[in-house]
Short mmCIF file of C-alpha atoms in Angstrom, two decimals:
data_model
loop_
_atom_site.label_atom_id
_atom_site.label_comp_id
_atom_site.label_asym_id
_atom_site.label_seq_id
_atom_site.Cartn_x
_atom_site.Cartn_y
_atom_site.Cartn_z
CA MET A 1 97.12 100.16 86.24
CA PRO A 2 96.30 98.98 82.71
CA GLU A 3 98.22 95.98 81.43
CA ILE A 4 99.87 95.80 78.05
CA ASN A 5 97.90 93.72 75.56
CA GLN A 6 99.45 90.22 75.41
CA GLN A 7 98.80 89.90 71.68
CA PRO A 8 99.58 93.13 69.81
CA THR A 9 97.34 94.11 66.91
CA ILE A 10 98.81 94.83 63.48
CA LEU A 11 96.90 96.54 60.69
CA ILE A 12 97.99 95.54 57.17
CA VAL A 13 97.02 98.08 54.50
CA ASP A 14 97.34 97.12 50.83
CA ASP A 15 94.98 97.14 47.86
CA MET A 16 96.44 93.85 46.59
CA ILE A 17 94.94 90.86 48.40
CA THR A 18 98.00 88.72 47.52
CA ASN A 19 100.29 91.07 49.47
CA ILE A 20 97.88 91.08 52.42
CA LEU A 21 97.78 87.29 52.50
CA ILE A 22 101.58 87.01 52.42
CA LEU A 23 102.06 89.40 55.34
CA SER A 24 99.10 88.01 57.25
CA ASP A 25 100.34 84.44 56.93
CA LEU A 26 103.79 85.58 58.05
CA LEU A 27 102.59 87.32 61.22
CA LYS A 28 99.28 85.70 62.24
CA ASP A 29 100.80 83.28 64.78
CA GLU A 30 102.21 86.08 66.94
CA TYR A 31 99.83 88.98 66.32
CA ASP A 32 96.16 89.81 65.96
CA ILE A 33 95.83 90.83 62.30
CA LYS A 34 93.47 93.46 60.90
CA ILE A 35 93.32 94.26 57.18
CA ALA A 36 92.31 97.22 55.05
CA LYS A 37 92.29 97.35 51.26
CA SER A 38 92.04 101.13 51.03
CA GLY A 39 93.45 104.20 52.75
CA LEU A 40 90.04 105.35 53.96
CA LYS A 41 89.31 101.96 55.52
CA ALA A 42 92.71 102.00 57.21
CA ILE A 43 91.97 105.39 58.79
CA GLU A 44 88.56 104.17 59.93
CA ILE A 45 90.04 101.08 61.61
CA ALA A 46 92.90 103.02 63.21
CA ASN A 47 90.41 105.46 64.75
CA SER A 48 87.99 102.83 66.02
CA GLN A 49 90.27 100.02 67.24
CA ASN A 50 93.44 99.64 69.31
CA ILE A 51 96.16 99.24 66.71
CA ASP A 52 99.77 98.67 67.80
CA LEU A 53 101.49 98.82 64.41
CA ILE A 54 100.54 99.56 60.80
CA LEU A 55 102.16 97.95 57.72
CA LEU A 56 101.30 100.37 54.94
CA ASP A 57 101.63 100.15 51.17
CA ILE A 58 102.19 103.35 49.19
CA GLU A 59 100.67 102.56 45.79
CA MET A 60 96.92 102.56 46.37
CA PRO A 61 94.04 104.14 44.42
CA LYS A 62 92.17 107.27 45.64
CA MET A 63 94.38 107.75 48.71
CA ASN A 64 98.00 106.61 48.62
CA GLY A 65 100.09 105.51 51.59
CA TYR A 66 101.77 108.88 52.05
CA GLU A 67 98.36 110.56 52.38
CA VAL A 68 97.21 107.89 54.84
CA CYS A 69 100.35 108.35 56.94
CA LYS A 70 99.95 112.13 56.95
CA ASN A 71 96.31 111.84 57.99
CA LEU A 72 97.11 109.45 60.86
CA LYS A 73 100.03 111.54 62.13
CA ASN A 74 97.88 114.69 62.13
CA SER A 75 95.25 113.08 64.34
CA GLU A 76 95.56 113.20 68.14
CA LYS A 77 94.00 109.74 68.39
CA THR A 78 96.29 107.95 65.92
CA LYS A 79 99.50 109.99 65.83
CA ASN A 80 101.41 107.58 68.09
CA ILE A 81 100.69 104.41 66.10
CA PRO A 82 103.99 103.24 64.54
CA ILE A 83 103.85 102.97 60.74
CA ILE A 84 106.12 100.85 58.57
CA PHE A 85 105.93 101.39 54.83
CA VAL A 86 106.07 98.09 52.89
CA THR A 87 106.31 99.07 49.26
CA ALA A 88 107.77 98.39 45.82
CA ARG A 89 109.04 101.98 45.70
CA ASN A 90 112.75 101.61 46.37
CA SER A 91 114.34 104.99 45.69
CA GLU A 92 116.04 106.99 48.44
CA THR A 93 113.69 109.88 47.69
CA ASP A 94 110.62 107.73 48.34
CA GLU A 95 112.12 106.41 51.57
CA GLU A 96 113.05 109.90 52.72
CA GLU A 97 109.51 111.15 52.07
CA GLY A 98 107.99 108.28 54.04
CA LEU A 99 110.28 108.79 57.03
CA ASN A 100 109.75 112.56 56.95
CA LEU A 101 106.00 111.96 57.25
CA GLY A 102 106.58 110.12 60.52
CA ALA A 103 106.98 106.44 59.55
CA ILE A 104 109.39 104.52 61.78
CA ASP A 105 110.68 102.18 59.06
CA TYR A 106 110.65 101.55 55.32
CA ILE A 107 110.74 98.04 53.81
CA THR A 108 111.01 97.52 50.06
CA LYS A 109 109.46 94.67 48.08
CA PRO A 110 110.37 91.95 47.42
CA PHE A 111 111.24 91.56 51.10
CA ASN A 112 113.01 88.96 53.19
CA LYS A 113 110.38 87.33 55.42
CA THR A 114 112.76 86.80 58.33
CA ILE A 115 113.87 90.44 58.24
CA VAL A 116 110.25 91.64 58.17
CA LYS A 117 109.38 89.51 61.20
CA LEU A 118 112.39 90.79 63.13
CA ARG A 119 111.69 94.43 62.29
CA VAL A 120 108.05 94.09 63.29
CA LYS A 121 109.05 92.33 66.52
CA ASN A 122 111.56 95.05 67.42
CA HIS A 123 109.13 97.89 66.73
CA ILE A 124 106.36 96.18 68.73
CA LYS A 125 108.74 95.76 71.69
CA LEU A 126 109.69 99.42 71.47
CA LYS A 127 106.04 100.47 71.40
CA GLU A 128 105.23 98.30 74.43
CA LYS A 129 108.04 99.96 76.39
CA THR A 130 106.88 103.40 75.29
CA ASP A 131 103.28 102.61 76.25
CA LEU A 132 104.37 101.35 79.66
CA LEU A 133 106.42 104.48 80.34
CA GLU A 134 103.48 106.63 79.24
CA GLN A 135 101.13 104.73 81.56
CA LEU A 136 103.55 105.02 84.47
CA SER A 137 103.93 108.76 83.86
CA MET A 138 100.15 109.16 84.34
CA TYR A 139 100.04 107.35 87.68
CA ASN A 140 101.12 108.38 91.15
CA GLY A 141 103.67 105.82 92.27
CA LEU A 142 102.50 105.61 95.89
CA THR A 143 98.72 105.49 95.52
CA ASN A 144 98.49 103.92 92.03
CA ILE A 145 95.80 106.40 90.98
CA LYS A 146 96.19 109.06 88.30
CA ASN A 147 98.61 111.91 89.00
CA ARG A 148 98.53 115.71 88.74
CA ARG A 149 99.90 115.71 85.19
CA PHE A 150 97.13 113.42 83.94
CA PHE A 151 94.49 115.42 85.79
CA ASP A 152 95.68 118.67 84.18
CA GLU A 153 95.27 117.17 80.70
CA ILE A 154 91.81 115.69 81.35
CA PHE A 155 90.62 118.77 83.22
CA GLU A 156 91.29 121.01 80.23
CA LYS A 157 89.49 118.65 77.83
CA SER A 158 86.55 118.19 80.21
CA TYR A 159 86.18 121.94 80.76
CA TYR A 160 85.92 122.71 77.04
CA GLU A 161 83.59 119.75 76.54
CA SER A 162 81.38 121.15 79.30
CA ARG A 163 81.33 124.58 77.64
CA ARG A 164 80.57 123.07 74.23
CA LYS A 165 77.79 120.76 75.41
CA LYS A 166 76.42 123.18 78.05
CA THR A 167 76.62 120.46 80.69
CA ASN A 168 77.90 120.87 84.22
CA LEU A 169 81.32 119.88 85.52
CA ALA A 170 82.02 119.33 89.22
CA LEU A 171 85.51 119.65 90.66
CA MET A 172 86.15 118.24 94.15
CA MET A 173 89.24 119.17 96.13
CA ILE A 174 89.74 116.66 98.95
CA ASP A 175 92.23 117.14 101.79
CA ILE A 176 93.05 114.74 104.64
CA ASP A 177 92.37 116.51 107.93
CA PHE A 178 95.36 117.12 110.22
CA PHE A 179 97.65 114.95 108.11
CA LYS A 180 100.87 116.64 109.25
CA PRO A 181 100.36 115.72 112.92
CA TYR A 182 99.39 112.21 111.77
CA ASN A 183 102.70 111.90 109.91
CA ASP A 184 104.69 113.50 112.72
CA ASN A 185 103.30 111.23 115.41
CA TYR A 186 102.73 107.92 113.62
CA GLY A 187 105.63 108.13 111.17
CA HIS A 188 105.84 108.52 107.39
CA GLY A 189 105.39 104.78 106.84
CA LYS A 190 101.97 104.92 108.47
CA GLY A 191 101.30 108.16 106.58
CA ASP A 192 101.99 106.47 103.24
CA GLU A 193 99.76 103.57 104.23
CA ALA A 194 96.95 105.99 105.10
CA LEU A 195 97.33 107.79 101.75
CA LYS A 196 96.98 104.48 99.92
CA LYS A 197 93.85 103.51 101.87
CA VAL A 198 92.22 106.92 101.44
CA SER A 199 92.92 107.04 97.68
CA LEU A 200 91.50 103.53 97.24
CA ALA A 201 88.37 104.43 99.23
CA ILE A 202 87.75 107.57 97.14
CA ASN A 203 88.38 105.70 93.90
CA ASN A 204 86.10 102.79 94.84
CA THR A 205 83.34 105.18 95.88
CA LEU A 206 83.40 106.89 92.50
CA LEU A 207 83.73 103.68 90.47
CA SER A 208 80.72 102.15 92.22
CA HIS A 209 78.59 105.03 90.90
CA ARG A 210 80.18 106.46 87.77
CA GLU A 211 83.00 104.65 85.95
CA ASP A 212 83.98 107.63 83.78
CA ASP A 213 84.85 110.02 86.63
CA LEU A 214 88.45 110.86 87.43
CA VAL A 215 90.22 110.55 90.78
CA ALA A 216 93.80 111.81 91.00
CA ARG A 217 96.38 112.64 93.63
CA TYR A 218 96.81 116.39 93.43
CA GLY A 219 99.80 116.60 95.73
CA GLY A 220 100.75 115.74 99.32
CA GLU A 221 97.56 114.79 101.16
CA GLU A 222 95.29 116.38 98.54
CA PHE A 223 93.16 114.52 96.02
CA VAL A 224 91.02 115.84 93.21
CA VAL A 225 87.86 114.39 91.68
CA LEU A 226 86.40 115.44 88.33
CA ILE A 227 82.74 114.59 87.66
CA LYS A 228 80.88 115.30 84.41
CA ASP A 229 77.19 115.98 83.88
CA ILE A 230 75.82 115.30 87.36
CA SER A 231 72.77 116.56 89.26
CA LEU A 232 73.16 118.52 92.48
CA ASP A 233 71.43 115.75 94.45
CA GLU A 234 73.79 113.11 93.08
CA LEU A 235 76.77 115.36 93.77
CA ASN A 236 75.71 115.72 97.40
CA LYS A 237 75.26 111.96 97.63
CA ILE A 238 78.72 111.21 96.26
CA ALA A 239 80.38 113.73 98.60
CA ASN A 240 78.62 112.14 101.58
CA ASN A 241 79.60 108.67 100.40
CA ILE A 242 83.26 109.72 100.19
CA LEU A 243 83.16 111.09 103.73
CA ASP A 244 81.54 107.86 104.94
CA SER A 245 84.02 105.65 103.08
CA ILE A 246 86.95 107.37 104.83
CA LYS A 247 85.32 107.10 108.26
CA LYS A 248 84.68 103.38 107.69
CA LEU A 249 88.43 102.84 107.25
CA LYS A 250 88.71 103.56 110.99
CA ILE A 251 92.29 104.78 110.75
CA LYS A 252 93.02 105.86 114.33
CA HIS A 253 94.06 109.53 114.63
CA ASP A 254 94.57 110.68 118.21
CA TYR A 255 96.00 114.00 117.03
CA SER A 256 92.93 115.24 115.15
CA SER A 257 90.37 117.61 116.64
CA ALA A 258 87.85 116.63 113.93
CA ASN A 259 87.36 112.98 114.88
CA GLU A 260 89.07 110.08 116.64
CA TYR A 261 89.62 108.56 113.20
CA LEU A 262 91.19 109.96 110.05
CA THR A 263 88.76 112.17 108.09
CA VAL A 264 88.75 114.39 105.00
CA SER A 265 87.36 117.78 104.05
CA ILE A 266 85.90 118.40 100.58
CA GLY A 267 85.51 121.66 98.67
CA ILE A 268 83.44 121.46 95.48
CA ALA A 269 83.11 123.89 92.58
CA ASN A 270 80.07 123.03 90.46
CA PHE A 271 80.27 124.69 87.02
CA ASP A 272 77.06 124.62 84.93
CA GLY A 273 78.79 124.97 81.55
CA ASN A 274 76.75 127.98 80.43
CA LYS A 275 78.85 130.77 81.89
CA ASP A 276 81.97 132.35 80.47
CA ILE A 277 84.21 131.45 83.39
CA PRO A 278 87.89 130.56 82.90
CA LYS A 279 88.78 127.02 83.89
CA ILE A 280 91.30 128.23 86.48
CA GLU A 281 88.32 129.68 88.36
CA LEU A 282 87.06 126.15 89.07
CA LEU A 283 90.34 125.29 90.77
CA ILE A 284 90.36 128.54 92.71
CA LYS A 285 86.76 128.15 93.88
CA SER A 286 87.13 124.50 94.86
CA ASP A 287 90.24 125.41 96.87
CA GLU A 288 88.51 128.39 98.52
CA THR A 289 85.50 126.21 99.34
CA LEU A 290 87.79 123.58 100.85
CA TYR A 291 89.28 126.16 103.19
CA LYS A 292 85.80 127.26 104.26
CA VAL A 293 85.11 123.64 105.24
CA LYS A 294 88.36 123.52 107.19
CA ALA A 295 87.59 126.79 108.94
CA SER A 296 84.17 125.52 110.00
CA GLY A 297 85.43 122.32 111.67
CA ARG A 298 86.51 119.94 108.84
CA ASN A 299 85.18 116.41 108.23
CA ASN A 300 82.51 117.84 105.93
CA PHE A 301 81.90 119.16 102.42
CA LEU A 302 80.58 122.34 100.83
CA ILE A 303 79.48 123.11 97.25
CA THR A 304 79.99 126.42 95.46
CA ASN A 305 77.85 126.75 92.33
CA LEU A 306 79.40 128.67 89.45
#
């Protein structure tokens, strides 16, 4: 699971270099400081780097702070970056407008340095907690791989990317063979241990070949793998490697008719990106293909081309 950055990054946005230097000098010992002297530059940095907090002036030429804030909050990539306005505008109307645009705080100049440091510190702590909760919500607690919720989000994005780029998208549905009798006879503690080992083996197999692929726990003893832009030969190779990686675990299973050790069955839907097929069809076909593998003896894989 990703770790929270030990030194948060703050972007200071102001067209006056004096103001930038004051804030930078105030915060540089505790934070990694980035600077932008225009709204456009601020947007560019926010979109290309990992920014934890933005200190934003309002009075700037060409694009003022309100416009910058609105732009960042309307972007999927930058909408969750906390923004604090630091400005000479001190009317309640100005403050209300800034907060309505999505800023989390509003500090007027001249400011108290101690108060600024404390407000920044508190907002950074809040963001770290929010980021951690968001990360945890994407992971399955038992296996420590991505969960069904995260898969659903990435699957939708990947499907439309495949349609747009006319590249293929492979969806693997993986099920542990005879897992219920394994649980019933060896106990749920051993079952949980097996789930952890299987998920790690699948994940390591994918990471050793293609770092951008997704492995997630789909539910119960089912896992799902999403692979972009892959040849049929490579897809066959990866499926075989997953089967082999599970066999090599040598998890004893005396209650399986597929093998003396724990095994998996894999159903694969391979979508070429050129057809007008709804994304739900990939899930349906991968599931149907999985059941064909199970019906034919398990411990194997089958690919359905769409």
